[in-house]
PDB file of C-alpha atoms in Angstrom:
ATOM      1  CA  UNK Z   1     -41.806 -27.097 -84.984  1.00 39.00           C
ATOM      2  CA  UNK Z   2     -44.240 -29.097 -87.046  1.00 45.00           C
ATOM      3  CA  UNK Z   3     -47.747 -29.646 -85.719  1.00 55.00           C
ATOM      4  CA  UNK Z   4     -47.893 -32.607 -83.372  1.00 64.00           C
ATOM      5  CA  UNK Z   5     -44.124 -32.601 -82.764  1.00 80.00           C
ATOM      6  CA  UNK Z   6     -42.926 -32.184 -79.197  1.00 87.00           C
ATOM      7  CA  UNK Z   7     -39.411 -31.541 -77.923  1.00 90.00           C
ATOM      8  CA  UNK Z   8     -37.784 -32.913 -74.773  1.00 91.00           C
ATOM      9  CA  UNK Z   9     -34.431 -31.341 -73.878  1.00 90.00           C
ATOM     10  CA  UNK Z  10     -32.071 -33.537 -71.917  1.00 89.00           C
ATOM     11  CA  UNK Z  11     -29.689 -31.691 -69.608  1.00 86.00           C
ATOM     12  CA  UNK Z  12     -26.350 -33.436 -69.314  1.00 84.00           C
ATOM     13  CA  UNK Z  13     -25.246 -34.178 -65.764  1.00 81.00           C
ATOM     14  CA  UNK Z  14     -24.170 -30.917 -64.091  1.00 75.00           C
ATOM     15  CA  UNK Z  15     -25.738 -28.811 -66.872  1.00 80.00           C
ATOM     16  CA  UNK Z  16     -28.787 -26.577 -66.593  1.00 78.00           C
ATOM     17  CA  UNK Z  17     -28.472 -26.113 -62.838  1.00 79.00           C
ATOM     18  CA  UNK Z  18     -28.457 -29.858 -62.093  1.00 81.00           C
ATOM     19  CA  UNK Z  19     -25.046 -29.966 -60.388  1.00 82.00           C
ATOM     20  CA  UNK Z  20     -26.402 -31.213 -57.078  1.00 83.00           C
ATOM     21  CA  UNK Z  21     -28.669 -33.937 -58.454  1.00 86.00           C
ATOM     22  CA  UNK Z  22     -25.996 -36.572 -59.151  1.00 84.00           C
ATOM     23  CA  UNK Z  23     -22.428 -36.983 -57.906  1.00 89.00           C
ATOM     24  CA  UNK Z  24     -21.128 -38.073 -61.317  1.00 90.00           C
ATOM     25  CA  UNK Z  25     -19.891 -35.984 -64.250  1.00 90.00           C
ATOM     26  CA  UNK Z  26     -21.151 -35.910 -67.808  1.00 88.00           C
ATOM     27  CA  UNK Z  27     -18.947 -36.915 -70.723  1.00 92.00           C
ATOM     28  CA  UNK Z  28     -19.254 -37.600 -74.443  1.00 92.00           C
ATOM     29  CA  UNK Z  29     -19.875 -41.302 -74.009  1.00 93.00           C
ATOM     30  CA  UNK Z  30     -22.782 -41.375 -71.555  1.00 94.00           C
ATOM     31  CA  UNK Z  31     -25.218 -42.870 -74.039  1.00 95.00           C
ATOM     32  CA  UNK Z  32     -26.835 -44.780 -71.173  1.00 95.00           C
ATOM     33  CA  UNK Z  33     -28.334 -41.466 -70.024  1.00 94.00           C
ATOM     34  CA  UNK Z  34     -30.015 -40.991 -73.414  1.00 95.00           C
ATOM     35  CA  UNK Z  35     -31.308 -44.550 -73.235  1.00 96.00           C
ATOM     36  CA  UNK Z  36     -32.736 -43.903 -69.751  1.00 94.00           C
ATOM     37  CA  UNK Z  37     -34.575 -40.769 -70.913  1.00 94.00           C
ATOM     38  CA  UNK Z  38     -35.994 -42.564 -73.952  1.00 94.00           C
ATOM     39  CA  UNK Z  39     -37.115 -45.476 -71.776  1.00 95.00           C
ATOM     40  CA  UNK Z  40     -38.822 -43.141 -69.332  1.00 94.00           C
ATOM     41  CA  UNK Z  41     -40.681 -41.311 -72.089  1.00 93.00           C
ATOM     42  CA  UNK Z  42     -41.944 -44.421 -73.823  1.00 93.00           C
ATOM     43  CA  UNK Z  43     -42.906 -46.276 -70.647  1.00 93.00           C
ATOM     44  CA  UNK Z  44     -44.297 -43.430 -68.543  1.00 93.00           C
ATOM     45  CA  UNK Z  45     -45.494 -40.844 -71.062  1.00 92.00           C
ATOM     46  CA  UNK Z  46     -46.829 -43.119 -73.762  1.00 85.00           C
ATOM     47  CA  UNK Z  47     -44.559 -41.763 -76.501  1.00 89.00           C
ATOM     48  CA  UNK Z  48     -45.210 -43.880 -79.605  1.00 90.00           C
ATOM     49  CA  UNK Z  49     -42.494 -42.418 -81.820  1.00 93.00           C
ATOM     50  CA  UNK Z  50     -39.298 -40.509 -81.065  1.00 95.00           C
ATOM     51  CA  UNK Z  51     -36.104 -39.353 -82.736  1.00 96.00           C
ATOM     52  CA  UNK Z  52     -32.827 -38.164 -81.251  1.00 97.00           C
ATOM     53  CA  UNK Z  53     -31.058 -34.919 -82.104  1.00 97.00           C
ATOM     54  CA  UNK Z  54     -27.777 -33.490 -80.895  1.00 96.00           C
ATOM     55  CA  UNK Z  55     -25.300 -30.721 -81.672  1.00 96.00           C
ATOM     56  CA  UNK Z  56     -21.519 -31.029 -81.307  1.00 95.00           C
ATOM     57  CA  UNK Z  57     -20.833 -33.278 -78.294  1.00 94.00           C
ATOM     58  CA  UNK Z  58     -24.545 -34.038 -78.174  1.00 95.00           C
ATOM     59  CA  UNK Z  59     -24.291 -35.123 -81.799  1.00 97.00           C
ATOM     60  CA  UNK Z  60     -21.652 -37.670 -80.875  1.00 97.00           C
ATOM     61  CA  UNK Z  61     -23.845 -38.834 -78.010  1.00 97.00           C
ATOM     62  CA  UNK Z  62     -27.002 -39.456 -80.056  1.00 97.00           C
ATOM     63  CA  UNK Z  63     -25.091 -41.154 -82.885  1.00 98.00           C
ATOM     64  CA  UNK Z  64     -23.330 -43.365 -80.349  1.00 98.00           C
ATOM     65  CA  UNK Z  65     -26.688 -44.269 -78.819  1.00 98.00           C
ATOM     66  CA  UNK Z  66     -28.193 -45.125 -82.206  1.00 98.00           C
ATOM     67  CA  UNK Z  67     -25.157 -47.194 -83.176  1.00 98.00           C
ATOM     68  CA  UNK Z  68     -25.152 -49.126 -79.914  1.00 98.00           C
ATOM     69  CA  UNK Z  69     -28.838 -49.882 -80.355  1.00 98.00           C
ATOM     70  CA  UNK Z  70     -28.221 -51.016 -83.911  1.00 97.00           C
ATOM     71  CA  UNK Z  71     -31.173 -53.054 -85.102  1.00 95.00           C
ATOM     72  CA  UNK Z  72     -32.213 -53.813 -81.501  1.00 95.00           C
ATOM     73  CA  UNK Z  73     -33.365 -50.337 -80.490  1.00 94.00           C
ATOM     74  CA  UNK Z  74     -36.799 -49.485 -79.114  1.00 95.00           C
ATOM     75  CA  UNK Z  75     -39.587 -49.976 -81.662  1.00 95.00           C
ATOM     76  CA  UNK Z  76     -40.539 -46.324 -81.111  1.00 95.00           C
ATOM     77  CA  UNK Z  77     -37.111 -45.086 -82.262  1.00 96.00           C
ATOM     78  CA  UNK Z  78     -37.508 -43.669 -85.770  1.00 96.00           C
ATOM     79  CA  UNK Z  79     -34.455 -41.548 -86.534  1.00 97.00           C
ATOM     80  CA  UNK Z  80     -31.449 -39.533 -85.414  1.00 98.00           C
ATOM     81  CA  UNK Z  81     -30.010 -36.170 -86.462  1.00 98.00           C
ATOM     82  CA  UNK Z  82     -26.615 -34.689 -85.601  1.00 98.00           C
ATOM     83  CA  UNK Z  83     -25.135 -31.270 -86.375  1.00 98.00           C
ATOM     84  CA  UNK Z  84     -21.328 -30.919 -86.354  1.00 97.00           C
ATOM     85  CA  UNK Z  85     -20.976 -34.083 -84.253  1.00 97.00           C
ATOM     86  CA  UNK Z  86     -17.647 -34.692 -82.515  1.00 97.00           C
ATOM     87  CA  UNK Z  87     -17.534 -38.278 -83.797  1.00 97.00           C
ATOM     88  CA  UNK Z  88     -13.731 -38.375 -83.802  1.00 98.00           C
ATOM     89  CA  UNK Z  89     -13.092 -37.035 -80.326  1.00 97.00           C
ATOM     90  CA  UNK Z  90      -9.300 -37.207 -80.265  1.00 97.00           C
ATOM     91  CA  UNK Z  91      -8.847 -35.443 -83.616  1.00 97.00           C
ATOM     92  CA  UNK Z  92     -11.339 -32.761 -82.638  1.00 97.00           C
ATOM     93  CA  UNK Z  93      -9.712 -32.165 -79.236  1.00 96.00           C
ATOM     94  CA  UNK Z  94      -6.323 -31.783 -80.918  1.00 96.00           C
ATOM     95  CA  UNK Z  95      -7.767 -29.389 -83.526  1.00 96.00           C
ATOM     96  CA  UNK Z  96      -9.232 -27.306 -80.723  1.00 96.00           C
ATOM     97  CA  UNK Z  97      -5.708 -26.865 -79.348  1.00 95.00           C
ATOM     98  CA  UNK Z  98      -4.376 -25.308 -82.566  1.00 95.00           C
ATOM     99  CA  UNK Z  99      -3.317 -21.638 -82.324  1.00 95.00           C
ATOM    100  CA  UNK Z 100      -6.255 -20.439 -84.425  1.00 94.00           C
ATOM    101  CA  UNK Z 101      -8.675 -21.880 -81.870  1.00 96.00           C
ATOM    102  CA  UNK Z 102      -7.107 -20.538 -78.689  1.00 94.00           C
ATOM    103  CA  UNK Z 103     -10.151 -18.401 -77.840  1.00 94.00           C
ATOM    104  CA  UNK Z 104     -12.511 -21.355 -78.253  1.00 93.00           C
ATOM    105  CA  UNK Z 105     -10.363 -23.618 -76.110  1.00 96.00           C
ATOM    106  CA  UNK Z 106      -9.797 -21.086 -73.342  1.00 95.00           C
ATOM    107  CA  UNK Z 107     -13.533 -20.390 -73.198  1.00 95.00           C
ATOM    108  CA  UNK Z 108     -14.329 -24.104 -72.962  1.00 93.00           C
ATOM    109  CA  UNK Z 109     -11.713 -24.570 -70.246  1.00 95.00           C
ATOM    110  CA  UNK Z 110     -13.045 -21.610 -68.276  1.00 95.00           C
ATOM    111  CA  UNK Z 111     -16.557 -23.062 -68.363  1.00 93.00           C
ATOM    112  CA  UNK Z 112     -15.412 -26.577 -67.477  1.00 94.00           C
ATOM    113  CA  UNK Z 113     -13.313 -25.379 -64.555  1.00 94.00           C
ATOM    114  CA  UNK Z 114     -16.162 -23.242 -63.205  1.00 92.00           C
ATOM    115  CA  UNK Z 115     -18.524 -26.195 -63.440  1.00 91.00           C
ATOM    116  CA  UNK Z 116     -16.059 -28.439 -61.641  1.00 93.00           C
ATOM    117  CA  UNK Z 117     -15.691 -25.942 -58.811  1.00 93.00           C
ATOM    118  CA  UNK Z 118     -19.477 -25.883 -58.435  1.00 92.00           C
ATOM    119  CA  UNK Z 119     -19.594 -29.667 -58.501  1.00 93.00           C
ATOM    120  CA  UNK Z 120     -16.931 -29.886 -55.813  1.00 93.00           C
ATOM    121  CA  UNK Z 121     -18.996 -27.613 -53.564  1.00 93.00           C
ATOM    122  CA  UNK Z 122     -22.084 -29.786 -54.071  1.00 93.00           C
ATOM    123  CA  UNK Z 123     -20.226 -32.974 -53.162  1.00 94.00           C
ATOM    124  CA  UNK Z 124     -17.489 -32.102 -50.641  1.00 93.00           C
ATOM    125  CA  UNK Z 125     -14.592 -34.543 -50.633  1.00 92.00           C
ATOM    126  CA  UNK Z 126     -15.495 -36.247 -53.919  1.00 94.00           C
ATOM    127  CA  UNK Z 127     -13.622 -33.917 -56.264  1.00 94.00           C
ATOM    128  CA  UNK Z 128     -10.205 -32.360 -55.887  1.00 94.00           C
ATOM    129  CA  UNK Z 129     -10.090 -28.905 -57.530  1.00 93.00           C
ATOM    130  CA  UNK Z 130      -6.283 -28.966 -57.413  1.00 94.00           C
ATOM    131  CA  UNK Z 131      -6.342 -31.446 -60.304  1.00 95.00           C
ATOM    132  CA  UNK Z 132      -7.217 -28.505 -62.549  1.00 94.00           C
ATOM    133  CA  UNK Z 133      -4.019 -26.588 -61.833  1.00 93.00           C
ATOM    134  CA  UNK Z 134      -1.835 -25.982 -64.842  1.00 93.00           C
ATOM    135  CA  UNK Z 135      -4.300 -27.273 -67.421  1.00 94.00           C
ATOM    136  CA  UNK Z 136      -3.643 -25.741 -70.831  1.00 93.00           C
ATOM    137  CA  UNK Z 137      -5.856 -27.715 -73.173  1.00 95.00           C
ATOM    138  CA  UNK Z 138      -9.116 -29.634 -73.365  1.00 96.00           C
ATOM    139  CA  UNK Z 139      -7.075 -32.816 -73.657  1.00 96.00           C
ATOM    140  CA  UNK Z 140      -5.338 -31.894 -70.382  1.00 97.00           C
ATOM    141  CA  UNK Z 141      -8.720 -31.435 -68.706  1.00 97.00           C
ATOM    142  CA  UNK Z 142     -10.045 -34.724 -70.038  1.00 97.00           C
ATOM    143  CA  UNK Z 143      -6.868 -36.493 -68.949  1.00 97.00           C
ATOM    144  CA  UNK Z 144      -6.676 -35.026 -65.441  1.00 96.00           C
ATOM    145  CA  UNK Z 145     -10.396 -34.690 -64.666  1.00 96.00           C
ATOM    146  CA  UNK Z 146     -12.871 -36.381 -67.027  1.00 96.00           C
ATOM    147  CA  UNK Z 147     -10.978 -39.637 -67.454  1.00 97.00           C
ATOM    148  CA  UNK Z 148      -9.844 -39.744 -63.823  1.00 96.00           C
ATOM    149  CA  UNK Z 149     -13.344 -39.386 -62.387  1.00 96.00           C
ATOM    150  CA  UNK Z 150     -15.252 -41.312 -65.062  1.00 95.00           C
ATOM    151  CA  UNK Z 151     -13.345 -44.580 -65.147  1.00 95.00           C
ATOM    152  CA  UNK Z 152     -11.095 -44.113 -68.177  1.00 97.00           C
ATOM    153  CA  UNK Z 153      -7.367 -44.722 -68.388  1.00 97.00           C
ATOM    154  CA  UNK Z 154      -6.496 -41.209 -69.478  1.00 97.00           C
ATOM    155  CA  UNK Z 155      -7.781 -38.929 -72.223  1.00 97.00           C
ATOM    156  CA  UNK Z 156      -6.673 -41.198 -75.074  1.00 97.00           C
ATOM    157  CA  UNK Z 157      -8.688 -44.105 -73.658  1.00 98.00           C
ATOM    158  CA  UNK Z 158     -11.695 -41.843 -73.082  1.00 97.00           C
ATOM    159  CA  UNK Z 159     -11.627 -40.470 -76.624  1.00 98.00           C
ATOM    160  CA  UNK Z 160     -11.196 -43.925 -78.140  1.00 97.00           C
ATOM    161  CA  UNK Z 161     -14.059 -45.533 -76.222  1.00 97.00           C
ATOM    162  CA  UNK Z 162     -16.569 -42.666 -76.292  1.00 97.00           C
ATOM    163  CA  UNK Z 163     -16.380 -41.800 -79.997  1.00 98.00           C
ATOM    164  CA  UNK Z 164     -19.435 -42.484 -82.159  1.00 98.00           C
ATOM    165  CA  UNK Z 165     -17.193 -43.464 -85.055  1.00 98.00           C
ATOM    166  CA  UNK Z 166     -16.912 -46.881 -83.397  1.00 98.00           C
ATOM    167  CA  UNK Z 167     -20.563 -47.697 -84.052  1.00 98.00           C
ATOM    168  CA  UNK Z 168     -21.796 -45.390 -86.835  1.00 98.00           C
ATOM    169  CA  UNK Z 169     -21.743 -48.318 -89.262  1.00 97.00           C
ATOM    170  CA  UNK Z 170     -24.312 -50.121 -87.086  1.00 98.00           C
ATOM    171  CA  UNK Z 171     -26.982 -47.388 -87.143  1.00 98.00           C
ATOM    172  CA  UNK Z 172     -30.151 -48.896 -88.618  1.00 98.00           C
ATOM    173  CA  UNK Z 173     -32.623 -45.996 -88.573  1.00 98.00           C
ATOM    174  CA  UNK Z 174     -32.787 -42.969 -90.907  1.00 98.00           C
ATOM    175  CA  UNK Z 175     -29.933 -40.649 -89.949  1.00 98.00           C
ATOM    176  CA  UNK Z 176     -29.062 -37.081 -90.906  1.00 98.00           C
ATOM    177  CA  UNK Z 177     -25.588 -35.654 -90.291  1.00 98.00           C
ATOM    178  CA  UNK Z 178     -24.876 -32.001 -91.099  1.00 98.00           C
ATOM    179  CA  UNK Z 179     -21.260 -30.850 -91.086  1.00 97.00           C
ATOM    180  CA  UNK Z 180     -19.442 -27.726 -92.270  1.00 96.00           C
ATOM    181  CA  UNK Z 181     -16.154 -28.001 -94.112  1.00 96.00           C
ATOM    182  CA  UNK Z 182     -14.960 -24.866 -92.317  1.00 96.00           C
ATOM    183  CA  UNK Z 183     -15.825 -26.064 -88.813  1.00 95.00           C
ATOM    184  CA  UNK Z 184     -12.853 -24.701 -86.838  1.00 95.00           C
ATOM    185  CA  UNK Z 185     -12.287 -27.743 -84.644  1.00 95.00           C
ATOM    186  CA  UNK Z 186     -14.640 -30.650 -85.328  1.00 97.00           C
ATOM    187  CA  UNK Z 187     -12.856 -33.197 -87.508  1.00 97.00           C
ATOM    188  CA  UNK Z 188     -14.407 -36.173 -89.292  1.00 97.00           C
ATOM    189  CA  UNK Z 189     -11.595 -38.499 -90.307  1.00 98.00           C
ATOM    190  CA  UNK Z 190     -11.386 -40.480 -93.573  1.00 98.00           C
ATOM    191  CA  UNK Z 191     -12.149 -43.827 -91.914  1.00 98.00           C
ATOM    192  CA  UNK Z 192     -15.267 -42.360 -90.301  1.00 98.00           C
ATOM    193  CA  UNK Z 193     -16.325 -40.901 -93.632  1.00 98.00           C
ATOM    194  CA  UNK Z 194     -15.964 -44.336 -95.219  1.00 98.00           C
ATOM    195  CA  UNK Z 195     -18.179 -45.878 -92.541  1.00 98.00           C
ATOM    196  CA  UNK Z 196     -20.792 -43.165 -93.058  1.00 98.00           C
ATOM    197  CA  UNK Z 197     -20.735 -43.589 -96.851  1.00 98.00           C
ATOM    198  CA  UNK Z 198     -21.123 -47.352 -96.521  1.00 98.00           C
ATOM    199  CA  UNK Z 199     -24.223 -47.104 -94.314  1.00 98.00           C
ATOM    200  CA  UNK Z 200     -27.316 -46.600 -96.519  1.00 98.00           C
ATOM    201  CA  UNK Z 201     -29.292 -45.316 -93.538  1.00 98.00           C
ATOM    202  CA  UNK Z 202     -27.106 -42.233 -93.181  1.00 98.00           C
ATOM    203  CA  UNK Z 203     -27.552 -39.006 -95.140  1.00 98.00           C
ATOM    204  CA  UNK Z 204     -24.372 -36.963 -94.799  1.00 98.00           C
ATOM    205  CA  UNK Z 205     -24.516 -33.307 -95.816  1.00 97.00           C
ATOM    206  CA  UNK Z 206     -21.309 -31.279 -95.856  1.00 97.00           C
ATOM    207  CA  UNK Z 207     -21.595 -27.574 -96.606  1.00 95.00           C
ATOM    208  CA  UNK Z 208     -18.777 -25.220 -97.543  1.00 94.00           C
ATOM    209  CA  UNK Z 209     -19.741 -22.720 -94.860  1.00 92.00           C
ATOM    210  CA  UNK Z 210     -21.352 -23.033 -91.454  1.00 93.00           C
ATOM    211  CA  UNK Z 211     -18.583 -22.974 -88.904  1.00 92.00           C
ATOM    212  CA  UNK Z 212     -19.338 -24.832 -85.703  1.00 93.00           C
ATOM    213  CA  UNK Z 213     -23.127 -25.196 -85.490  1.00 92.00           C
ATOM    214  CA  UNK Z 214     -23.577 -21.730 -87.034  1.00 88.00           C
ATOM    215  CA  UNK Z 215     -25.455 -22.407 -90.258  1.00 90.00           C
ATOM    216  CA  UNK Z 216     -27.018 -18.995 -90.751  1.00 85.00           C
ATOM    217  CA  UNK Z 217     -28.308 -17.944 -94.172  1.00 76.00           C
ATOM    218  CA  UNK Z 218     -30.638 -15.459 -95.762  1.00 77.00           C
ATOM    219  CA  UNK Z 219     -34.050 -15.051 -94.176  1.00 80.00           C
ATOM    220  CA  UNK Z 220     -35.882 -16.407 -97.180  1.00 77.00           C
ATOM    221  CA  UNK Z 221     -39.291 -17.055 -95.653  1.00 76.00           C
ATOM    222  CA  UNK Z 222     -37.828 -18.250 -92.323  1.00 78.00           C
ATOM    223  CA  UNK Z 223     -35.365 -17.053 -89.686  1.00 82.00           C
ATOM    224  CA  UNK Z 224     -32.285 -18.113 -91.636  1.00 75.00           C
ATOM    225  CA  UNK Z 225     -31.138 -20.807 -89.178  1.00 85.00           C
ATOM    226  CA  UNK Z 226     -30.444 -23.479 -91.757  1.00 87.00           C
ATOM    227  CA  UNK Z 227     -29.346 -26.311 -89.448  1.00 91.00           C
ATOM    228  CA  UNK Z 228     -32.424 -26.152 -87.252  1.00 92.00           C
ATOM    229  CA  UNK Z 229     -34.695 -25.983 -90.285  1.00 91.00           C
ATOM    230  CA  UNK Z 230     -32.959 -28.948 -91.941  1.00 93.00           C
ATOM    231  CA  UNK Z 231     -33.241 -31.022 -88.770  1.00 94.00           C
ATOM    232  CA  UNK Z 232     -36.939 -30.245 -88.365  1.00 93.00           C
ATOM    233  CA  UNK Z 233     -37.629 -31.169 -91.986  1.00 93.00           C
ATOM    234  CA  UNK Z 234     -35.739 -34.417 -91.546  1.00 95.00           C
ATOM    235  CA  UNK Z 235     -37.628 -35.243 -88.345  1.00 93.00           C
ATOM    236  CA  UNK Z 236     -40.909 -34.550 -90.106  1.00 91.00           C
ATOM    237  CA  UNK Z 237     -39.983 -37.018 -92.832  1.00 92.00           C
ATOM    238  CA  UNK Z 238     -39.083 -39.865 -90.473  1.00 90.00           C
ATOM    239  CA  UNK Z 239     -41.926 -39.401 -87.999  1.00 81.00           C
ATOM    240  CA  UNK Z 240     -44.766 -39.683 -90.515  1.00 66.00           C
TER     241      UNK Z 240
END
């Protein structure tokens, strides 16, 4: 990282060994958690300037936070970067269920189910593991588990309300979005693209190659991880 630049990693609820710290689940729309972390850092640690960065679901989360803040965000907030953000949650969940992505989806489901079983052990009686029986897709999981326990009226309602596309036009700080045309399951729909193009604060970069958060190139003076390098350079430019 650049000199003078610090990084704070936010673990989503139930991630990073935090299962027993809170009885609630994480989901793609919990922007209030990002707001709480930012508030804590500025008020308790004296942070005078900060930017948000997220990959995939985290990309949706930070863009949603920035859009909800709009022009009324903290004065310390200087920018946001997102790599392969799942801004259109429903379209991306459906793309994940396509035959070509079966390995991705089954892996995600395996991890989500394992995490739910751990969560149920931490908070006996709060979660019913039997709700995971017969699930065949991420949409099934979000319908039977995420939406049910997080106050949404099914997966469709969850995807509609938690998607950053709803507020990307309101982002008022410098924003960098990196997306790969060959991402196997993240989809950015035409209406979302129009909103992005109409917002002068957003720089949208779409590469031909990169897959899902896998922008690896030649090691030409650096380690070849293009996305991370691009994000750091962007953060340098907005934090000066």
